[in-house]
PDB file of C-alpha atoms and ligand atoms in Angstrom:
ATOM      1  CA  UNK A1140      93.136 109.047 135.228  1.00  0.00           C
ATOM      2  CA  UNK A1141      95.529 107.405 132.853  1.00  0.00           C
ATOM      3  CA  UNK A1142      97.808 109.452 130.827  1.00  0.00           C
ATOM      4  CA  UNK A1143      98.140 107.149 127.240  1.00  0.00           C
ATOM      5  CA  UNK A1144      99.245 109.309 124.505  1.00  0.00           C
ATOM      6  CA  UNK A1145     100.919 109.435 121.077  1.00  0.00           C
ATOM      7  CA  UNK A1146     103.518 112.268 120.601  1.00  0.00           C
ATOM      8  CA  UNK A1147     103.199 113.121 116.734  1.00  0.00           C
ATOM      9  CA  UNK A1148     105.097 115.100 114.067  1.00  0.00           C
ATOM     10  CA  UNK A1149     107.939 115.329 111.124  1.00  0.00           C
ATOM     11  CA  UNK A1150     111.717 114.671 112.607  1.00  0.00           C
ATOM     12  CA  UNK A1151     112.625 117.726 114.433  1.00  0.00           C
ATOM     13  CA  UNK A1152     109.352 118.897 115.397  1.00  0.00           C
ATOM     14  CA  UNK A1153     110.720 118.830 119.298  1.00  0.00           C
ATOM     15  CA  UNK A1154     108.953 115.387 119.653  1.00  0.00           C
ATOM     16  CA  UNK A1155     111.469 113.286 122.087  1.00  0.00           C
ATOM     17  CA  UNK A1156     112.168 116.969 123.985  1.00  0.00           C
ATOM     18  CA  UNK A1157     108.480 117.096 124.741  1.00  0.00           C
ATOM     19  CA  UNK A1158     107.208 113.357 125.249  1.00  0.00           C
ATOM     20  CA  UNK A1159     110.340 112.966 127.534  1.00  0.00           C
ATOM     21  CA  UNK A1160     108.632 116.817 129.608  1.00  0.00           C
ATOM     22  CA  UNK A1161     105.175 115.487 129.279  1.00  0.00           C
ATOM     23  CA  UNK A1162     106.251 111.663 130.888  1.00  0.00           C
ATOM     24  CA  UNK A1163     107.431 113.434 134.345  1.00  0.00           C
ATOM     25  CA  UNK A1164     104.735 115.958 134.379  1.00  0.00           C
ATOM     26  CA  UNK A1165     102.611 113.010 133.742  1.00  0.00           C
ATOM     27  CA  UNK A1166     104.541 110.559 135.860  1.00  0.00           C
ATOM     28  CA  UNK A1167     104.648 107.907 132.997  1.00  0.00           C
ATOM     29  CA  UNK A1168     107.267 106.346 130.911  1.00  0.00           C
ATOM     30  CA  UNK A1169     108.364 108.479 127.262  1.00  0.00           C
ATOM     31  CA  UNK A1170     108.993 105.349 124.971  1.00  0.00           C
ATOM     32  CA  UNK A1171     110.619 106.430 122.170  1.00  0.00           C
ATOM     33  CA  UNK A1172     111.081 103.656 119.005  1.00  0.00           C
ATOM     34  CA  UNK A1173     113.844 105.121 117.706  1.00  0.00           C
ATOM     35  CA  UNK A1174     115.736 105.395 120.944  1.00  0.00           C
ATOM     36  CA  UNK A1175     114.862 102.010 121.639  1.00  0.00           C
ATOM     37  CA  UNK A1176     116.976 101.190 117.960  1.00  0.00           C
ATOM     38  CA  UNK A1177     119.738 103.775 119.061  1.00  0.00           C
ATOM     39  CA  UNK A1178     120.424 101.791 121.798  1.00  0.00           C
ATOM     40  CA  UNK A1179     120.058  98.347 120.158  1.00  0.00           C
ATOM     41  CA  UNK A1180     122.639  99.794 117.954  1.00  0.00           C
ATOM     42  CA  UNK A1181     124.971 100.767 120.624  1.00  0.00           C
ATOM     43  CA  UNK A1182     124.775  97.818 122.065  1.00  0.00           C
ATOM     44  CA  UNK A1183     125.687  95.776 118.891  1.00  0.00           C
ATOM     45  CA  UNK A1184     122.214  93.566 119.941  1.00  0.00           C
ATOM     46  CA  UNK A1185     120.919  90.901 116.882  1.00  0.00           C
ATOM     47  CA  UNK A1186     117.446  94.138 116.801  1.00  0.00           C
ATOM     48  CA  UNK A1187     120.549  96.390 116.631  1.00  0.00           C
ATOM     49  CA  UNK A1188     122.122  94.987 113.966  1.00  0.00           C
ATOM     50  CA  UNK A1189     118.890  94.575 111.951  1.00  0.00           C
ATOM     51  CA  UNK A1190     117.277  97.718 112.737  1.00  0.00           C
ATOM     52  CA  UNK A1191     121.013 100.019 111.515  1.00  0.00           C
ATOM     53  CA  UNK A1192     120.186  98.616 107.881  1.00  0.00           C
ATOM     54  CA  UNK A1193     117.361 100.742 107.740  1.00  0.00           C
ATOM     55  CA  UNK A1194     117.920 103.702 110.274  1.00  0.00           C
ATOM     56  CA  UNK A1195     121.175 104.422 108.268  1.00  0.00           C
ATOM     57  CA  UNK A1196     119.411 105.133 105.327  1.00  0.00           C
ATOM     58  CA  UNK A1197     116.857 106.962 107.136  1.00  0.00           C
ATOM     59  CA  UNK A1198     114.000 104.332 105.753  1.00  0.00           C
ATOM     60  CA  UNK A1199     111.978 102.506 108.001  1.00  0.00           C
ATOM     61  CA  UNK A1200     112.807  99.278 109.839  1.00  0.00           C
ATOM     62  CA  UNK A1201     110.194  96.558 108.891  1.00  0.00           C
ATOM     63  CA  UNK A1202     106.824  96.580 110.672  1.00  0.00           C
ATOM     64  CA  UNK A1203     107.228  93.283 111.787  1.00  0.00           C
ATOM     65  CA  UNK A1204     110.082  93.755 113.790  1.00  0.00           C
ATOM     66  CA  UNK A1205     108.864  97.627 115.167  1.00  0.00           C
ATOM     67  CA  UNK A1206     105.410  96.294 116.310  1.00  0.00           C
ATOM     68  CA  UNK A1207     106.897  92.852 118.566  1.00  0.00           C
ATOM     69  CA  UNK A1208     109.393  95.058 119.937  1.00  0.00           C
ATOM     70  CA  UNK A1209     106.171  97.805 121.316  1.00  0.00           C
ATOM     71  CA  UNK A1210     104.575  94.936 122.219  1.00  0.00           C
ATOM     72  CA  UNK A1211     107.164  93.871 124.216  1.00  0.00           C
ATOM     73  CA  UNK A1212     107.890  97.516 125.879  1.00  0.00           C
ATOM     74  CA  UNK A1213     104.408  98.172 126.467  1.00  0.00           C
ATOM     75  CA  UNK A1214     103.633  94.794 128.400  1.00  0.00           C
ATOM     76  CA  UNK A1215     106.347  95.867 130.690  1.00  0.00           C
ATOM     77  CA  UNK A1216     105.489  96.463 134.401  1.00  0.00           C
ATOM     78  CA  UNK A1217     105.890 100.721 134.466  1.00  0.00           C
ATOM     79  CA  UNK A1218     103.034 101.261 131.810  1.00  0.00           C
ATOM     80  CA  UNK A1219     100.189 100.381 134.385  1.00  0.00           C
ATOM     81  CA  UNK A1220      99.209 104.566 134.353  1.00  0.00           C
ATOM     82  CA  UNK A1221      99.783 104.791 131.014  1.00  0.00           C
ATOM     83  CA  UNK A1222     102.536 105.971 128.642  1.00  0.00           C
ATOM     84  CA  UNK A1223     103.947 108.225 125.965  1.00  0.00           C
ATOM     85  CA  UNK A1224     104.886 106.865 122.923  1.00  0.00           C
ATOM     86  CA  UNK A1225     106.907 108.581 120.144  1.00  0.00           C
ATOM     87  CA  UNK A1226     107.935 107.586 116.443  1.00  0.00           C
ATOM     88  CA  UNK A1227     105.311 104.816 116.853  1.00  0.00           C
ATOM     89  CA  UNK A1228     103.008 104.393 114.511  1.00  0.00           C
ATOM     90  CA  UNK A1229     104.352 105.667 111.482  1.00  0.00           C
ATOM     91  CA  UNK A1230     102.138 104.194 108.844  1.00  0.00           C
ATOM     92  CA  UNK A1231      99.072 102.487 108.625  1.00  0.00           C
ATOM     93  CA  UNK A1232      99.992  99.027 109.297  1.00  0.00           C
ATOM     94  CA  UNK A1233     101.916 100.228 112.754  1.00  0.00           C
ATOM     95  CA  UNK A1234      98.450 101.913 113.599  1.00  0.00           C
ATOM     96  CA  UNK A1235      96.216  98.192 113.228  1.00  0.00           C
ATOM     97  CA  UNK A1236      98.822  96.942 115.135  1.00  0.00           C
ATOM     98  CA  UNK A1237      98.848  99.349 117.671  1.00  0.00           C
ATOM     99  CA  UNK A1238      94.998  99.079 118.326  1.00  0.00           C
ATOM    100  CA  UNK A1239      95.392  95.017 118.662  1.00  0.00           C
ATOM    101  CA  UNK A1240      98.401  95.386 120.923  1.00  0.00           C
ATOM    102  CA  UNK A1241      96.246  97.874 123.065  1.00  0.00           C
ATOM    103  CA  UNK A1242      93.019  95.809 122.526  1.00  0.00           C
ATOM    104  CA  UNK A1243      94.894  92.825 124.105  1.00  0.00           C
ATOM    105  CA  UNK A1244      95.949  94.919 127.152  1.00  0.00           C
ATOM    106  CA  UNK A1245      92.359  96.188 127.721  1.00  0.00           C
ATOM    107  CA  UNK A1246      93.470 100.196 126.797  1.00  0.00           C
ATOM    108  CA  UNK A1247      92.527 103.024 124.828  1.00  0.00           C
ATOM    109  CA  UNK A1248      94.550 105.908 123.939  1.00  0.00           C
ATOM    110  CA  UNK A1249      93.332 109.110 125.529  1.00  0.00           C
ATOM    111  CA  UNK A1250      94.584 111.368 123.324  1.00  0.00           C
ATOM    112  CA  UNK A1251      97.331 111.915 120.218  1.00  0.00           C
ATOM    113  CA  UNK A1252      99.372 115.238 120.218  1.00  0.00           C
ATOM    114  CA  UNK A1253     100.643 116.031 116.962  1.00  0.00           C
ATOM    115  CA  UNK A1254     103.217 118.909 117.218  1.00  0.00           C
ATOM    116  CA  UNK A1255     103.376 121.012 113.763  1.00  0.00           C
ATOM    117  CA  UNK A1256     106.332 122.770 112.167  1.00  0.00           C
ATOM    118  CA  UNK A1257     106.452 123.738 108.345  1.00  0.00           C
ATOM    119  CA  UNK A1258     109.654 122.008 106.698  1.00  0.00           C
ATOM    120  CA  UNK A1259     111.686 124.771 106.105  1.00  0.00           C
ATOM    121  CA  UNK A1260     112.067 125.444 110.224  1.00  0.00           C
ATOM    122  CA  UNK A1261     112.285 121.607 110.551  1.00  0.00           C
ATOM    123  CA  UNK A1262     115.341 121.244 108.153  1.00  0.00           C
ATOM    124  CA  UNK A1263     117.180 123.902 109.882  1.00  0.00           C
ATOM    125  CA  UNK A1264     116.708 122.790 112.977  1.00  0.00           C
ATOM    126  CA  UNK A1265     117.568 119.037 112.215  1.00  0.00           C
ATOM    127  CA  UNK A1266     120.911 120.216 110.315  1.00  0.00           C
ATOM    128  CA  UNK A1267     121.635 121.649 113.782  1.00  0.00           C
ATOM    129  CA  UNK A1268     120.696 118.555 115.677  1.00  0.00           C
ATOM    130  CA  UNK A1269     123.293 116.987 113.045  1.00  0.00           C
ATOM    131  CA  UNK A1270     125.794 118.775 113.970  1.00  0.00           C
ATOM    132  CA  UNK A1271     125.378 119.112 117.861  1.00  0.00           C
ATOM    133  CA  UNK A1272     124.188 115.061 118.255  1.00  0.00           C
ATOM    134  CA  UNK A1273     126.032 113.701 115.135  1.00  0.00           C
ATOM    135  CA  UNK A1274     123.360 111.499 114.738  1.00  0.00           C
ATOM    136  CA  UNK A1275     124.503 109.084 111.716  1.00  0.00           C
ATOM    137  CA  UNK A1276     120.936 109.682 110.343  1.00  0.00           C
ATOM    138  CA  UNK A1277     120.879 113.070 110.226  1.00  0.00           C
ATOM    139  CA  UNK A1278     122.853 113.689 106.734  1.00  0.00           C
ATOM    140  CA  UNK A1279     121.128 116.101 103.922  1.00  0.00           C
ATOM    141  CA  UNK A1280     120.027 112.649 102.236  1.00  0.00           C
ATOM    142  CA  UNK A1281     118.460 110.494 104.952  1.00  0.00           C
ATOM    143  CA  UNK A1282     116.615 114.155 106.670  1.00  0.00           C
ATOM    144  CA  UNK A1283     114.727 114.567 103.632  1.00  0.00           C
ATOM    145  CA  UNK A1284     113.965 110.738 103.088  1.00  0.00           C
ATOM    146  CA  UNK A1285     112.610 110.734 106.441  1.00  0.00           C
ATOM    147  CA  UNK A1286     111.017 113.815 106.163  1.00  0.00           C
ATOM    148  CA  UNK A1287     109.248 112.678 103.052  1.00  0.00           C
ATOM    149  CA  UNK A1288     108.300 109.151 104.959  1.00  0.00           C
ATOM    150  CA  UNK A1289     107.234 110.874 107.399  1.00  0.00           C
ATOM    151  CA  UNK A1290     104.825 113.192 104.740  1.00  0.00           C
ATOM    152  CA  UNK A1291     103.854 110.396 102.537  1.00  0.00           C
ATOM    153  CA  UNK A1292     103.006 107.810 105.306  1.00  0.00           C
ATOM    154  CA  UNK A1293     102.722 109.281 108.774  1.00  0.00           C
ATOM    155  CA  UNK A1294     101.072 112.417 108.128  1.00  0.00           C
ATOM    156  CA  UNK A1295      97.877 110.316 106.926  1.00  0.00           C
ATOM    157  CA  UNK A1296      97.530 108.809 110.273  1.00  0.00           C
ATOM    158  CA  UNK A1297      96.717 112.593 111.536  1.00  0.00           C
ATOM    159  CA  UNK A1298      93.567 112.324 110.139  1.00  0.00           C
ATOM    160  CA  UNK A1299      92.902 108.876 110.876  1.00  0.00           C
ATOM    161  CA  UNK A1300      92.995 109.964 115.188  1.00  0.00           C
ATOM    162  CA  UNK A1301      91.530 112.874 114.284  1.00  0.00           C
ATOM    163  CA  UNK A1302      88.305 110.764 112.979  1.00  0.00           C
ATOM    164  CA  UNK A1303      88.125 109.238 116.315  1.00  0.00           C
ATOM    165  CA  UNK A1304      88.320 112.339 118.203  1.00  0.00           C
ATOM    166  CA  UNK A1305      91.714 111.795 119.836  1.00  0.00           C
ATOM    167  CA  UNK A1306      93.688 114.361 118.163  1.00  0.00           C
ATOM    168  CA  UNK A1307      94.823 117.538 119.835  1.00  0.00           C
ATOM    169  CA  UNK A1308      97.202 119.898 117.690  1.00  0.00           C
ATOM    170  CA  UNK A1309     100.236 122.175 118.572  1.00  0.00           C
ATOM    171  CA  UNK A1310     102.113 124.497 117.366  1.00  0.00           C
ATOM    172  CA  UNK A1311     105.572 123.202 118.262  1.00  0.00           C
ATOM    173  CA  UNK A1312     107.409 126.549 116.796  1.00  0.00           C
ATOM    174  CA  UNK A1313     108.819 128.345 119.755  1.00  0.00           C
ATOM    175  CA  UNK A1314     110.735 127.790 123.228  1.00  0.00           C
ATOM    176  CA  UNK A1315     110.579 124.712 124.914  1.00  0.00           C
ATOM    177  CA  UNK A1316     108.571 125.896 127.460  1.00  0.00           C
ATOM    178  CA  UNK A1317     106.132 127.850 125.886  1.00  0.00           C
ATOM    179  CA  UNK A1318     105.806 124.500 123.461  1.00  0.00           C
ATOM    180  CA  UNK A1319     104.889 122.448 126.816  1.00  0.00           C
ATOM    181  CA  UNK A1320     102.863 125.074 127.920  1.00  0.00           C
ATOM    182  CA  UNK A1321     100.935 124.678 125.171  1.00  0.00           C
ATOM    183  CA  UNK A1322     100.531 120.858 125.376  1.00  0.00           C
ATOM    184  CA  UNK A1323      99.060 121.150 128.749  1.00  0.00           C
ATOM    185  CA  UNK A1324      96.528 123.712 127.785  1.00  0.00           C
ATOM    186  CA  UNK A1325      95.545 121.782 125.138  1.00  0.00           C
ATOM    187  CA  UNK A1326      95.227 118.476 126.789  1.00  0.00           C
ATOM    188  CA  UNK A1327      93.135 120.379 129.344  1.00  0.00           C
ATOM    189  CA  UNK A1328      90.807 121.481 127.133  1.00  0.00           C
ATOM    190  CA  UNK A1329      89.488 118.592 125.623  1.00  0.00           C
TER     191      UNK A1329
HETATM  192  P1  LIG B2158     113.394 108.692 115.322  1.00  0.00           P
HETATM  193  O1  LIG B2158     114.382 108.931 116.407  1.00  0.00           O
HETATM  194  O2  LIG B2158     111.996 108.541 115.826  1.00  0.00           O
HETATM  195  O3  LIG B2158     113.506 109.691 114.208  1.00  0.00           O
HETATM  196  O4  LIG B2158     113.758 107.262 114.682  1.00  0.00           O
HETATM  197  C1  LIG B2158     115.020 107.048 114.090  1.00  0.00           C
HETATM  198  C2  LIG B2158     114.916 105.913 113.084  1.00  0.00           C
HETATM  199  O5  LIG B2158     114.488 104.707 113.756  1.00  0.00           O
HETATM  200  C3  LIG B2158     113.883 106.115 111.978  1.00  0.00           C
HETATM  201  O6  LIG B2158     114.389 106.884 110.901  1.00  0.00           O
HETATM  202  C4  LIG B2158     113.592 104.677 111.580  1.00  0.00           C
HETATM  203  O7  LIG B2158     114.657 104.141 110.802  1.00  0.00           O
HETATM  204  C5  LIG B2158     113.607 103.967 112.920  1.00  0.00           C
HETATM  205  N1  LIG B2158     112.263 103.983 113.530  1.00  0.00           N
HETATM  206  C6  LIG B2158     111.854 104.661 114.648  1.00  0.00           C
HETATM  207  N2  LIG B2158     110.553 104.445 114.894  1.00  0.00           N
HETATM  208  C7  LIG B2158     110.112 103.612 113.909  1.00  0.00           C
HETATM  209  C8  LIG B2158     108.865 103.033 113.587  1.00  0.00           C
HETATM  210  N3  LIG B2158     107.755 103.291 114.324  1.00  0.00           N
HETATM  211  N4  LIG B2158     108.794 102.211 112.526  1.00  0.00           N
HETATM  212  C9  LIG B2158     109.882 101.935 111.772  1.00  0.00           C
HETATM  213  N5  LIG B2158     111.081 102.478 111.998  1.00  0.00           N
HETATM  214  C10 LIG B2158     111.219 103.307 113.050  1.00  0.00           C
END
């Protein structure tokens, strides 16, 4: 059985905790996009440099850029069984993308997780991740930018999986555990 899955939902949802706990229950790789910048970034590479123009200011980098560098990751050897990716697709271009990357590997998702929180619990836990992580994108200013990307543009694409039957929804308001407890139940069931 292959295991390839989207990890959904607003910054601060417990997204990268729980794609990174679902990839070694599952035994595939957790590709995040926006660790994939981070560490671009870090490493002062020519995507690095790019990509901090945008992640600064909490706006997204250009599509262009985001979908050749999935491409790239997913072609890569340890994807065979499948995958978790998370931050990617964001918006509606990302998703056509997506399917033609996935179309030219022969795959199909099996299923997209969308963890929910309402935005009052994500803010306060994303001003704590700010202060633990310092994350340079997690000022008051670029949170709720992102948060409201994430609202205007991402949030449609919910609906979008759900019309082709690959959604499966969680609450992701509680202990870590209990949150990947949840997952597993859910996937289960479907
Ligand atoms: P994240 O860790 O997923 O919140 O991503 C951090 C930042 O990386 C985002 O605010 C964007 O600037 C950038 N980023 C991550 N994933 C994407 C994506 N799929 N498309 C465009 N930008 C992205």
């Amino acid at each position: 059985m292959t295991h390839r899955f989207l990890i959904m939902g607003p910054q601060g949802a417990g997204k990268g905790t729980q794609a990174a706990l679902l990839a070694q229950r599952a035994e595939v790789p957790a590709i995040s996009t926006g660790d994939i910048f981070r560490a671009n970034i870090k490493g002062e590479t020519e995507l690095g440099k790019l990509a901090q123009s945008f992640t600064s200011r909490g706006e997204l980098v250009p599509d262009s850029v985001t979908n050749d560098m999935v491409r790239d990751r997913l072609g890569q050897q340890d994807t065979a069984e499948g995958f978790i990716l998370d931050g990617y697709p964001r918006n509606a271009a990302q998703v056509e993308a997506l399917d033609g990357i996935l179309a030219d590997l022969g795959w199909s998702l099996d299923a997209v997780i969308v963890l929910t929180a309402d935005r009052d619990e994500l803010l306060g836990r994303l001003s704590r991740r700010a202060e633990l992580e310092g994350r340079e994108d997690d000022t008051a200013e670029t949170i709720a930018r992102r948060l409201d990307i994430y609202e205007q543009e991402t949030a449609p694409l919910i609906d979008a999986y759900r019309a082709r039957g690959l959604l499966v929804e969680v609450d992701g308001i509680g202990e870590i555990d209990a949150v990947a407890e949840r997952i597993d139940v859910a996937l289960a069931a479907r």
